[in-house]
mmCIF file of C-alpha atoms and ligand atoms in Angstrom:
data_model
loop_
_atom_site.group_PDB
_atom_site.id
_atom_site.type_symbol
_atom_site.label_atom_id
_atom_site.label_comp_id
_atom_site.label_asym_id
_atom_site.label_seq_id
_atom_site.Cartn_x
_atom_site.Cartn_y
_atom_site.Cartn_z
ATOM 1 C CA MET X 16 37.095 -82.309 76.563
ATOM 2 C CA LEU X 17 38.512 -84.882 79.028
ATOM 3 C CA PRO X 18 40.438 -87.913 77.146
ATOM 4 C CA SER X 19 37.766 -90.205 78.128
ATOM 5 C CA GLU X 20 34.926 -87.911 76.532
ATOM 6 C CA VAL X 21 37.002 -87.497 73.246
ATOM 7 C CA LEU X 22 37.361 -91.546 73.425
ATOM 8 C CA ARG X 23 33.643 -91.625 73.658
ATOM 9 C CA ALA X 24 32.805 -89.141 70.962
ATOM 10 C CA THR X 25 35.295 -90.938 68.685
ATOM 11 C CA GLN X 26 33.651 -94.186 69.282
ATOM 12 C CA ALA X 27 30.334 -92.837 68.534
ATOM 13 C CA ILE X 28 31.206 -92.742 64.895
ATOM 14 C CA THR X 29 33.640 -95.379 64.826
ATOM 15 C CA ASN X 30 31.540 -98.438 65.768
ATOM 16 C CA GLU X 31 28.929 -100.835 64.070
ATOM 17 C CA PHE X 32 26.120 -98.478 65.267
ATOM 18 C CA ILE X 33 24.194 -97.062 62.189
ATOM 19 C CA SER X 34 23.362 -93.598 63.185
ATOM 20 C CA GLU X 35 19.878 -91.898 62.666
ATOM 21 C CA GLU X 36 21.709 -89.512 60.287
ATOM 22 C CA LEU X 37 22.996 -92.384 57.972
ATOM 23 C CA ARG X 38 19.573 -93.920 58.035
ATOM 24 C CA ALA X 39 17.899 -90.584 56.937
ATOM 25 C CA ARG X 40 20.411 -90.182 54.191
ATOM 26 C CA PHE X 41 20.088 -93.753 52.901
ATOM 27 C CA HIS X 42 16.316 -93.151 52.931
ATOM 28 C CA GLU X 43 16.366 -90.069 50.928
ATOM 29 C CA ALA X 44 19.580 -90.413 48.586
ATOM 30 C CA LYS X 45 18.987 -90.573 44.929
ATOM 31 C CA ASN X 46 22.705 -90.984 43.842
ATOM 32 C CA VAL X 47 24.611 -93.630 45.445
ATOM 33 C CA LEU X 48 28.018 -95.188 44.992
ATOM 34 C CA VAL X 49 29.513 -98.344 46.434
ATOM 35 C CA LEU X 50 33.328 -99.022 45.984
ATOM 36 C CA THR X 51 34.093 -102.472 47.230
ATOM 37 C CA GLY X 52 37.359 -104.553 47.853
ATOM 38 C CA ALA X 53 38.398 -107.948 48.648
ATOM 39 C CA GLY X 54 36.832 -107.757 52.293
ATOM 40 C CA VAL X 55 33.256 -107.644 50.631
ATOM 41 C CA SER X 56 34.059 -111.175 49.677
ATOM 42 C CA ALA X 57 35.822 -112.393 52.716
ATOM 43 C CA GLU X 58 32.500 -114.007 54.359
ATOM 44 C CA SER X 59 32.037 -115.949 51.198
ATOM 45 C CA GLY X 60 35.427 -117.544 51.776
ATOM 46 C CA VAL X 61 37.734 -115.373 49.498
ATOM 47 C CA PRO X 62 40.986 -114.670 50.980
ATOM 48 C CA THR X 63 41.948 -110.939 51.275
ATOM 49 C CA PHE X 64 45.349 -109.613 49.977
ATOM 50 C CA ARG X 65 45.939 -107.572 53.168
ATOM 51 C CA GLY X 66 44.245 -107.022 56.573
ATOM 52 C CA GLY X 67 44.628 -108.910 59.707
ATOM 53 C CA GLY X 68 48.587 -108.273 59.454
ATOM 54 C CA ASN X 69 48.721 -110.898 56.731
ATOM 55 C CA THR X 70 49.490 -110.585 52.961
ATOM 56 C CA ALA X 71 48.986 -113.030 50.412
ATOM 57 C CA VAL X 72 51.829 -115.450 49.495
ATOM 58 C CA TRP X 73 51.647 -118.223 46.803
ATOM 59 C CA LYS X 74 54.474 -120.916 46.365
ATOM 60 C CA GLY X 75 56.591 -118.541 48.298
ATOM 61 C CA MET X 76 56.081 -115.520 46.154
ATOM 62 C CA PRO X 77 54.241 -112.391 47.521
ATOM 63 C CA PHE X 78 51.159 -111.458 45.276
ATOM 64 C CA GLU X 79 52.851 -108.197 44.333
ATOM 65 C CA VAL X 80 55.379 -110.343 42.454
ATOM 66 C CA ILE X 81 53.159 -113.206 41.051
ATOM 67 C CA SER X 82 50.349 -110.693 40.122
ATOM 68 C CA SER X 83 52.618 -108.363 38.355
ATOM 69 C CA ALA X 84 53.228 -107.154 34.717
ATOM 70 C CA GLY X 85 57.004 -108.376 35.126
ATOM 71 C CA MET X 86 55.850 -112.165 35.860
ATOM 72 C CA LEU X 87 53.496 -112.006 32.823
ATOM 73 C CA ALA X 88 56.504 -111.178 30.693
ATOM 74 C CA ARG X 89 58.755 -113.631 32.504
ATOM 75 C CA ASP X 90 56.598 -116.618 33.114
ATOM 76 C CA LEU X 91 53.044 -116.499 31.568
ATOM 77 C CA PRO X 92 52.218 -120.321 32.325
ATOM 78 C CA ALA X 93 53.258 -119.690 35.836
ATOM 79 C CA VAL X 94 50.588 -116.708 35.876
ATOM 80 C CA TRP X 95 47.982 -119.084 34.417
ATOM 81 C CA GLU X 96 48.794 -121.695 36.938
ATOM 82 C CA TRP X 97 48.136 -119.258 39.775
ATOM 83 C CA PHE X 98 44.806 -117.718 38.420
ATOM 84 C CA ASN X 99 43.731 -121.381 37.559
ATOM 85 C CA TYR X 100 44.327 -122.264 41.107
ATOM 86 C CA ARG X 101 42.316 -119.470 42.220
ATOM 87 C CA ARG X 102 39.464 -119.995 39.907
ATOM 88 C CA GLY X 103 39.114 -123.490 41.366
ATOM 89 C CA LEU X 104 38.801 -122.029 44.711
ATOM 90 C CA LEU X 105 36.312 -119.523 43.550
ATOM 91 C CA GLU X 106 34.114 -121.933 41.593
ATOM 92 C CA LYS X 107 32.785 -123.348 44.837
ATOM 93 C CA LEU X 108 32.071 -119.882 46.643
ATOM 94 C CA LYS X 109 28.704 -118.104 46.798
ATOM 95 C CA PRO X 110 27.568 -114.219 47.358
ATOM 96 C CA ASN X 111 27.258 -113.514 50.829
ATOM 97 C CA PRO X 112 24.796 -111.023 52.534
ATOM 98 C CA ALA X 113 26.849 -108.031 51.603
ATOM 99 C CA HIS X 114 26.798 -108.853 47.870
ATOM 100 C CA VAL X 115 23.130 -109.571 48.175
ATOM 101 C CA ALA X 116 22.229 -106.242 49.774
ATOM 102 C CA ILE X 117 24.400 -104.195 47.482
ATOM 103 C CA ALA X 118 22.657 -105.922 44.413
ATOM 104 C CA GLN X 119 19.310 -104.962 45.910
ATOM 105 C CA TRP X 120 20.266 -101.278 46.454
ATOM 106 C CA GLN X 121 20.853 -101.114 42.684
ATOM 107 C CA ASP X 122 16.865 -100.863 42.421
ATOM 108 C CA ARG X 123 16.208 -98.487 45.273
ATOM 109 C CA PHE X 124 18.165 -95.383 44.007
ATOM 110 C CA ARG X 125 17.573 -93.314 40.995
ATOM 111 C CA ASN X 126 21.394 -93.696 40.183
ATOM 112 C CA PHE X 127 23.535 -96.307 41.552
ATOM 113 C CA ALA X 128 27.133 -97.174 40.749
ATOM 114 C CA LEU X 129 28.689 -100.135 41.863
ATOM 115 C CA VAL X 130 32.619 -100.141 41.425
ATOM 116 C CA THR X 131 34.701 -103.126 42.397
ATOM 117 C CA GLN X 132 38.242 -103.824 42.773
ATOM 118 C CA ASN X 133 37.242 -107.643 42.809
ATOM 119 C CA ILE X 134 37.779 -109.865 40.090
ATOM 120 C CA ASP X 135 35.682 -112.711 41.465
ATOM 121 C CA GLY X 136 32.521 -111.969 39.876
ATOM 122 C CA LEU X 137 30.506 -112.462 43.162
ATOM 123 C CA HIS X 138 28.624 -109.204 42.747
ATOM 124 C CA GLN X 139 27.274 -110.196 39.407
ATOM 125 C CA ALA X 140 26.450 -113.789 40.811
ATOM 126 C CA ALA X 141 24.211 -111.721 43.518
ATOM 127 C CA GLY X 142 22.437 -110.119 40.674
ATOM 128 C CA ALA X 143 24.406 -106.795 40.401
ATOM 129 C CA ARG X 144 24.304 -105.239 37.039
ATOM 130 C CA ASN X 145 26.728 -102.843 35.150
ATOM 131 C CA VAL X 146 29.355 -103.334 37.710
ATOM 132 C CA ILE X 147 32.312 -100.999 36.916
ATOM 133 C CA GLU X 148 35.241 -103.766 37.383
ATOM 134 C CA LEU X 149 38.520 -101.536 37.853
ATOM 135 C CA HIS X 150 40.779 -104.616 37.959
ATOM 136 C CA GLY X 151 39.058 -106.829 35.382
ATOM 137 C CA SER X 152 37.841 -110.359 35.855
ATOM 138 C CA ILE X 153 39.354 -113.829 36.602
ATOM 139 C CA TRP X 154 36.552 -115.362 34.541
ATOM 140 C CA ARG X 155 37.689 -113.836 31.290
ATOM 141 C CA ALA X 156 40.987 -113.993 29.133
ATOM 142 C CA ARG X 157 42.537 -111.426 26.793
ATOM 143 C CA CYS X 158 44.629 -111.918 23.647
ATOM 144 C CA PHE X 159 48.116 -110.171 23.680
ATOM 145 C CA ASP X 160 48.021 -109.887 19.799
ATOM 146 C CA CYS X 161 44.342 -109.021 18.870
ATOM 147 C CA GLY X 162 42.769 -107.911 22.205
ATOM 148 C CA ALA X 163 39.973 -110.233 21.860
ATOM 149 C CA VAL X 164 38.303 -111.300 24.995
ATOM 150 C CA HIS X 165 37.209 -114.867 25.721
ATOM 151 C CA TYR X 166 35.443 -116.603 28.700
ATOM 152 C CA VAL X 167 37.959 -118.737 30.350
ATOM 153 C CA CYS X 168 35.702 -121.702 30.902
ATOM 154 C CA GLU X 169 35.695 -121.879 26.933
ATOM 155 C CA LEU X 170 39.464 -122.358 26.691
ATOM 156 C CA LYS X 171 41.705 -125.220 26.298
ATOM 157 C CA PHE X 172 44.796 -125.523 28.533
ATOM 158 C CA GLU X 173 47.563 -127.838 27.577
ATOM 159 C CA ASP X 174 49.763 -129.123 30.782
ATOM 160 C CA GLY X 175 52.101 -126.219 31.974
ATOM 161 C CA GLY X 176 51.177 -124.124 28.926
ATOM 162 C CA SER X 177 49.038 -121.109 28.196
ATOM 163 C CA PRO X 178 45.992 -121.159 26.174
ATOM 164 C CA ALA X 179 45.518 -119.767 22.502
ATOM 165 C CA CYS X 180 43.235 -116.972 21.105
ATOM 166 C CA PHE X 181 40.115 -118.398 19.081
ATOM 167 C CA ASP X 182 40.464 -115.424 16.565
ATOM 168 C CA CYS X 183 44.162 -115.346 16.022
ATOM 169 C CA GLY X 184 46.061 -118.099 17.618
ATOM 170 C CA GLY X 185 48.010 -115.566 19.863
ATOM 171 C CA HIS X 186 48.748 -115.988 23.470
ATOM 172 C CA LEU X 187 46.095 -115.233 26.140
ATOM 173 C CA ARG X 188 46.438 -113.797 29.261
ATOM 174 C CA PRO X 189 44.205 -113.336 32.481
ATOM 175 C CA ASP X 190 41.871 -110.349 31.813
ATOM 176 C CA VAL X 191 42.876 -108.791 34.988
ATOM 177 C CA VAL X 192 44.924 -105.758 36.099
ATOM 178 C CA LEU X 193 48.148 -106.587 37.473
ATOM 179 C CA PHE X 194 50.589 -104.450 39.425
ATOM 180 C CA GLY X 195 52.196 -101.813 37.247
ATOM 181 C CA GLU X 196 49.386 -102.179 34.393
ATOM 182 C CA MET X 197 46.954 -99.531 33.430
ATOM 183 C CA LEU X 198 43.316 -99.842 34.272
ATOM 184 C CA PRO X 199 40.997 -100.612 31.432
ATOM 185 C CA THR X 200 40.298 -97.800 29.216
ATOM 186 C CA GLY X 201 37.656 -95.458 30.839
ATOM 187 C CA ALA X 202 36.954 -97.533 33.957
ATOM 188 C CA TYR X 203 38.439 -95.180 36.617
ATOM 189 C CA GLU X 204 37.234 -92.335 34.621
ATOM 190 C CA ASN X 205 33.773 -93.508 34.585
ATOM 191 C CA ALA X 206 33.972 -94.361 38.480
ATOM 192 C CA ALA X 207 35.490 -91.002 39.252
ATOM 193 C CA LEU X 208 32.506 -89.237 37.219
ATOM 194 C CA GLN X 209 29.970 -91.206 39.161
ATOM 195 C CA ALA X 210 31.641 -90.310 42.450
ATOM 196 C CA GLN X 211 31.430 -86.807 41.701
ATOM 197 C CA ASP X 212 27.776 -87.038 41.296
ATOM 198 C CA CYS X 213 27.036 -89.162 44.075
ATOM 199 C CA GLU X 214 25.466 -87.835 47.529
ATOM 200 C CA LEU X 215 26.137 -91.012 49.495
ATOM 201 C CA CYS X 216 29.340 -93.066 49.044
ATOM 202 C CA PHE X 217 30.082 -96.497 50.854
ATOM 203 C CA VAL X 218 33.541 -97.849 50.794
ATOM 204 C CA VAL X 219 33.478 -101.476 51.783
ATOM 205 C CA GLY X 220 35.959 -103.907 52.402
ATOM 206 C CA THR X 221 38.998 -102.181 50.932
ATOM 207 C CA SER X 222 42.367 -101.610 52.458
ATOM 208 C CA ALA X 223 42.456 -98.386 50.342
ATOM 209 C CA VAL X 224 46.036 -98.497 49.608
ATOM 210 C CA VAL X 225 45.873 -99.600 45.810
ATOM 211 C CA TYR X 226 45.827 -96.579 43.418
ATOM 212 C CA PRO X 227 43.880 -95.088 41.556
ATOM 213 C CA ALA X 228 40.977 -97.086 43.100
ATOM 214 C CA ALA X 229 41.786 -95.538 46.504
ATOM 215 C CA LEU X 230 41.129 -92.040 45.075
ATOM 216 C CA ILE X 231 37.339 -92.745 44.719
ATOM 217 C CA PRO X 232 36.303 -91.853 48.180
ATOM 218 C CA GLU X 233 38.347 -88.570 48.123
ATOM 219 C CA VAL X 234 36.735 -87.623 44.757
ATOM 220 C CA ALA X 235 33.384 -88.491 46.281
ATOM 221 C CA ARG X 236 34.148 -86.508 49.597
ATOM 222 C CA ALA X 237 35.631 -83.474 47.467
ATOM 223 C CA ALA X 238 32.256 -83.212 45.505
ATOM 224 C CA GLY X 239 30.350 -83.096 48.875
ATOM 225 C CA ALA X 240 29.185 -86.623 49.267
ATOM 226 C CA TYR X 241 28.441 -88.291 52.899
ATOM 227 C CA VAL X 242 31.312 -91.088 52.892
ATOM 228 C CA VAL X 243 30.733 -94.167 54.884
ATOM 229 C CA GLU X 244 33.403 -96.804 55.511
ATOM 230 C CA VAL X 245 32.376 -100.492 56.260
ATOM 231 C CA ASN X 246 35.377 -102.341 57.364
ATOM 232 C CA PRO X 247 36.851 -104.287 60.703
ATOM 233 C CA GLU X 248 39.941 -102.295 60.580
ATOM 234 C CA ARG X 249 40.747 -98.701 59.991
ATOM 235 C CA THR X 250 42.352 -97.712 56.731
ATOM 236 C CA PRO X 251 43.858 -94.480 55.174
ATOM 237 C CA VAL X 252 40.517 -93.258 54.024
ATOM 238 C CA SER X 253 38.952 -93.642 57.502
ATOM 239 C CA GLY X 254 39.982 -90.198 58.514
ATOM 240 C CA LEU X 255 38.052 -88.589 55.561
ATOM 241 C CA CYS X 256 34.903 -90.584 56.158
ATOM 242 C CA ASP X 257 31.798 -88.952 57.756
ATOM 243 C CA GLU X 258 30.962 -92.364 59.432
ATOM 244 C CA VAL X 259 33.144 -95.663 59.995
ATOM 245 C CA LEU X 260 31.121 -98.638 60.650
ATOM 246 C CA THR X 261 33.653 -100.986 62.085
ATOM 247 C CA GLY X 262 32.757 -104.491 61.390
ATOM 248 C CA LYS X 263 31.927 -107.295 58.776
ATOM 249 C CA ALA X 264 30.039 -106.084 55.770
ATOM 250 C CA GLY X 265 27.909 -108.997 55.624
ATOM 251 C CA GLU X 266 26.485 -108.311 58.964
ATOM 252 C CA ILE X 267 26.290 -104.388 58.709
ATOM 253 C CA LEU X 268 25.115 -103.636 55.047
ATOM 254 C CA PRO X 269 21.814 -105.866 55.481
ATOM 255 C CA ARG X 270 20.883 -103.734 58.542
ATOM 256 C CA LEU X 271 20.904 -100.371 56.557
ATOM 257 C CA CYS X 272 17.561 -101.266 55.057
ATOM 258 C CA GLN X 273 15.970 -102.600 58.233
ATOM 259 C CA LYS X 274 14.414 -100.734 61.018
ATOM 260 C CA PRO X 275 16.837 -99.480 63.889
ATOM 261 C CA ASP X 276 17.764 -102.436 66.221
ATOM 262 C CA ARG X 277 16.593 -100.892 69.478
HETATM 263 C C1 BJW L 323 36.526 -106.680 55.634
HETATM 264 C C2 BJW L 323 36.177 -108.028 56.015
HETATM 265 C C3 BJW L 323 34.771 -108.023 56.068
HETATM 266 C C4 BJW L 323 38.109 -108.035 55.956
HETATM 267 N N1 BJW L 323 33.796 -106.956 55.858
HETATM 268 N N2 BJW L 323 35.912 -105.888 55.201
HETATM 269 C C5 BJW L 323 51.494 -94.317 43.852
HETATM 270 C C6 BJW L 323 52.662 -94.580 44.667
HETATM 271 C C7 BJW L 323 53.192 -95.952 44.468
HETATM 272 C C8 BJW L 323 52.655 -96.848 43.525
HETATM 273 C C9 BJW L 323 51.594 -96.280 42.818
HETATM 274 C C10 BJW L 323 51.004 -95.076 43.027
HETATM 275 N N3 BJW L 323 49.915 -94.927 42.254
HETATM 276 C C11 BJW L 323 49.818 -96.302 41.594
HETATM 277 C C12 BJW L 323 50.646 -97.003 41.919
HETATM 278 C C13 BJW L 323 50.887 -98.370 41.418
HETATM 279 C C14 BJW L 323 50.157 -99.416 42.092
HETATM 280 C C15 BJW L 323 49.517 -99.003 43.368
HETATM 281 O O1 BJW L 323 48.585 -98.633 43.928
HETATM 282 N N4 BJW L 323 50.634 -99.504 44.243
HETATM 283 C C16 BJW L 323 50.205 -99.321 45.685
HETATM 284 C C17 BJW L 323 50.237 -100.694 46.639
HETATM 285 C C18 BJW L 323 51.314 -98.332 46.297
HETATM 286 N N5 BJW L 323 48.970 -99.281 41.278
HETATM 287 C C19 BJW L 323 48.937 -99.953 40.051
HETATM 288 O O2 BJW L 323 49.916 -100.559 39.606
HETATM 289 C C20 BJW L 323 47.543 -99.869 39.293
HETATM 290 N N6 BJW L 323 47.816 -99.359 37.912
HETATM 291 C C21 BJW L 323 48.186 -98.147 37.659
HETATM 292 O O3 BJW L 323 48.246 -97.127 38.547
HETATM 293 O O4 BJW L 323 48.361 -97.818 36.527
HETATM 294 C C22 BJW L 323 49.222 -96.461 36.159
HETATM 295 C C23 BJW L 323 50.448 -96.620 36.539
HETATM 296 C C24 BJW L 323 51.317 -97.918 35.861
HETATM 297 C C25 BJW L 323 52.479 -98.141 36.190
HETATM 298 C C26 BJW L 323 53.098 -97.211 37.154
HETATM 299 C C27 BJW L 323 52.325 -96.204 37.817
HETATM 300 C C28 BJW L 323 51.182 -96.130 37.426
HETATM 301 C C29 BJW L 323 46.810 -101.213 39.078
HETATM 302 C C30 BJW L 323 46.544 -101.894 40.296
HETATM 303 C C31 BJW L 323 46.015 -103.297 39.961
HETATM 304 C C32 BJW L 323 45.891 -103.950 41.293
HETATM 305 N N7 BJW L 323 45.842 -105.323 41.108
HETATM 306 C C33 BJW L 323 45.487 -106.197 42.272
HETATM 307 C C34 BJW L 323 45.870 -107.534 41.776
HETATM 308 C C35 BJW L 323 44.770 -108.005 40.874
HETATM 309 C C36 BJW L 323 45.148 -109.343 40.299
HETATM 310 C C37 BJW L 323 45.072 -110.563 41.303
HETATM 311 O O5 BJW L 323 44.095 -110.750 41.885
HETATM 312 O O6 BJW L 323 46.145 -111.205 41.402
HETATM 313 O O7 BJW L 323 44.058 -106.024 42.676
HETATM 314 S S1 BJW L 323 46.447 -105.695 43.683
HETATM 315 C C38 BJW L 323 45.069 -106.298 44.944
HETATM 316 O O8 BJW L 323 44.902 -105.105 45.564
HETATM 317 C C39 BJW L 323 43.823 -106.558 43.967
HETATM 318 C C40 BJW L 323 42.924 -105.787 44.750
HETATM 319 O O9 BJW L 323 41.864 -105.502 43.894
HETATM 320 C C41 BJW L 323 43.827 -104.514 45.159
HETATM 321 C C42 BJW L 323 43.015 -103.824 46.348
HETATM 322 O O10 BJW L 323 42.906 -104.575 47.507
HETATM 323 P P1 BJW L 323 41.745 -104.442 48.288
HETATM 324 O O11 BJW L 323 40.401 -104.910 47.498
HETATM 325 O O12 BJW L 323 41.732 -103.303 48.918
HETATM 326 O O13 BJW L 323 41.788 -105.736 49.416
HETATM 327 P P2 BJW L 323 42.861 -105.866 50.752
HETATM 328 O O14 BJW L 323 43.003 -107.343 50.869
HETATM 329 O O15 BJW L 323 44.030 -104.836 50.622
HETATM 330 O O16 BJW L 323 41.916 -105.364 51.843
HETATM 331 C C43 BJW L 323 40.890 -105.820 52.294
HETATM 332 C C44 BJW L 323 40.147 -105.100 53.221
HETATM 333 O O17 BJW L 323 38.916 -105.748 53.736
HETATM 334 C C45 BJW L 323 40.936 -104.999 54.886
HETATM 335 O O18 BJW L 323 40.876 -103.562 55.052
HETATM 336 C C46 BJW L 323 40.186 -105.822 55.638
HETATM 337 O O19 BJW L 323 40.246 -105.148 56.951
HETATM 338 C C47 BJW L 323 38.955 -105.742 55.055
HETATM 339 N N8 BJW L 323 37.871 -106.854 55.411
HETATM 340 N N9 BJW L 323 37.095 -108.829 56.158
HETATM 341 C C48 BJW L 323 34.504 -105.856 55.531
HETATM 342 N N10 BJW L 323 33.996 -109.175 56.353
HETATM 343 ZN ZN1 ZN L 324 43.875 -112.883 19.311
#
């Protein structure tokens, strides 16, 4: 094959064109899994952590530092300040066409699993049910002492302090999985089981560098699923995907249910 032919062949599966094969599989699939990351919320105005050559920084601290188990131990009020700031931004944002399309898919397939790394709650705001939240939720808090979970909107924040548990008075923390922490019990295992059972797996808006979430596409592929990535940039999992749709989730996902655009 000439280099130009190789390039054309590669482009055939790495652009925003939705193939006939994918349309047919989407039409016939019974077991579908979608894994999402920060990019699915980008068109709602939520900043991503990585991508476009940037990484998130807050008050001069990289997010791996401020969103870490170490910071929780060193300075809990600073962690609350960071999460309160982000909730303030999120409160004003709405689901975008990608969240809406994914929420509609849950009633289209016999078995549908939505696994998200996002803590923003925008899938649920679009109507998604039974979302597997690998990294928790920014809208909840958890007690260090008794483990009780509370909605953040019900908590009282004193200036510069951290809120107290209604049940035991202990210190609360964001119910979010920070770097170096374990995922909620069973969350990854549940997602991996669903990945083993799916025949069509979408990997949407994730840089696929954070583990164990980044293993989900591999688990699905190893079990024989057709794996499709939707992302404007290539990622470490692009190579194992059957199709890479290069573009924005909010533009590509709604088109899957529509008739071919030619
Ligand atoms: C668009 C778009 C559009 C833009 N449409 N797309 C092996 C080696 C070394 C370390 C580890 C390892 N295995 C595990 C670890 C440790 C660590 C890890 O993975 N580190 C790697 C970075 C190397 N993992 C953990 O610590 C995890 N825990 C764990 O493994 O426990 C066991 C253990 C404990 C201790 C030691 C070892 C093992 C927990 C991970 C928790 C991650 N938490 C965060 C922060 C949450 C809190 C907060 O929000 O502050 O979760 S990190 C951050 O990254 C956040 C995200 O959920 C996560 C993933 O990011 P995501 O979603 O992929 O977003 P981005 O920004 O990276 O990418 C956006 C993408 O969208 C880009 O590709 C864009 O192109 C694309 N995009 N616009 C579609 N319109
Ligand atoms: Zn408590």
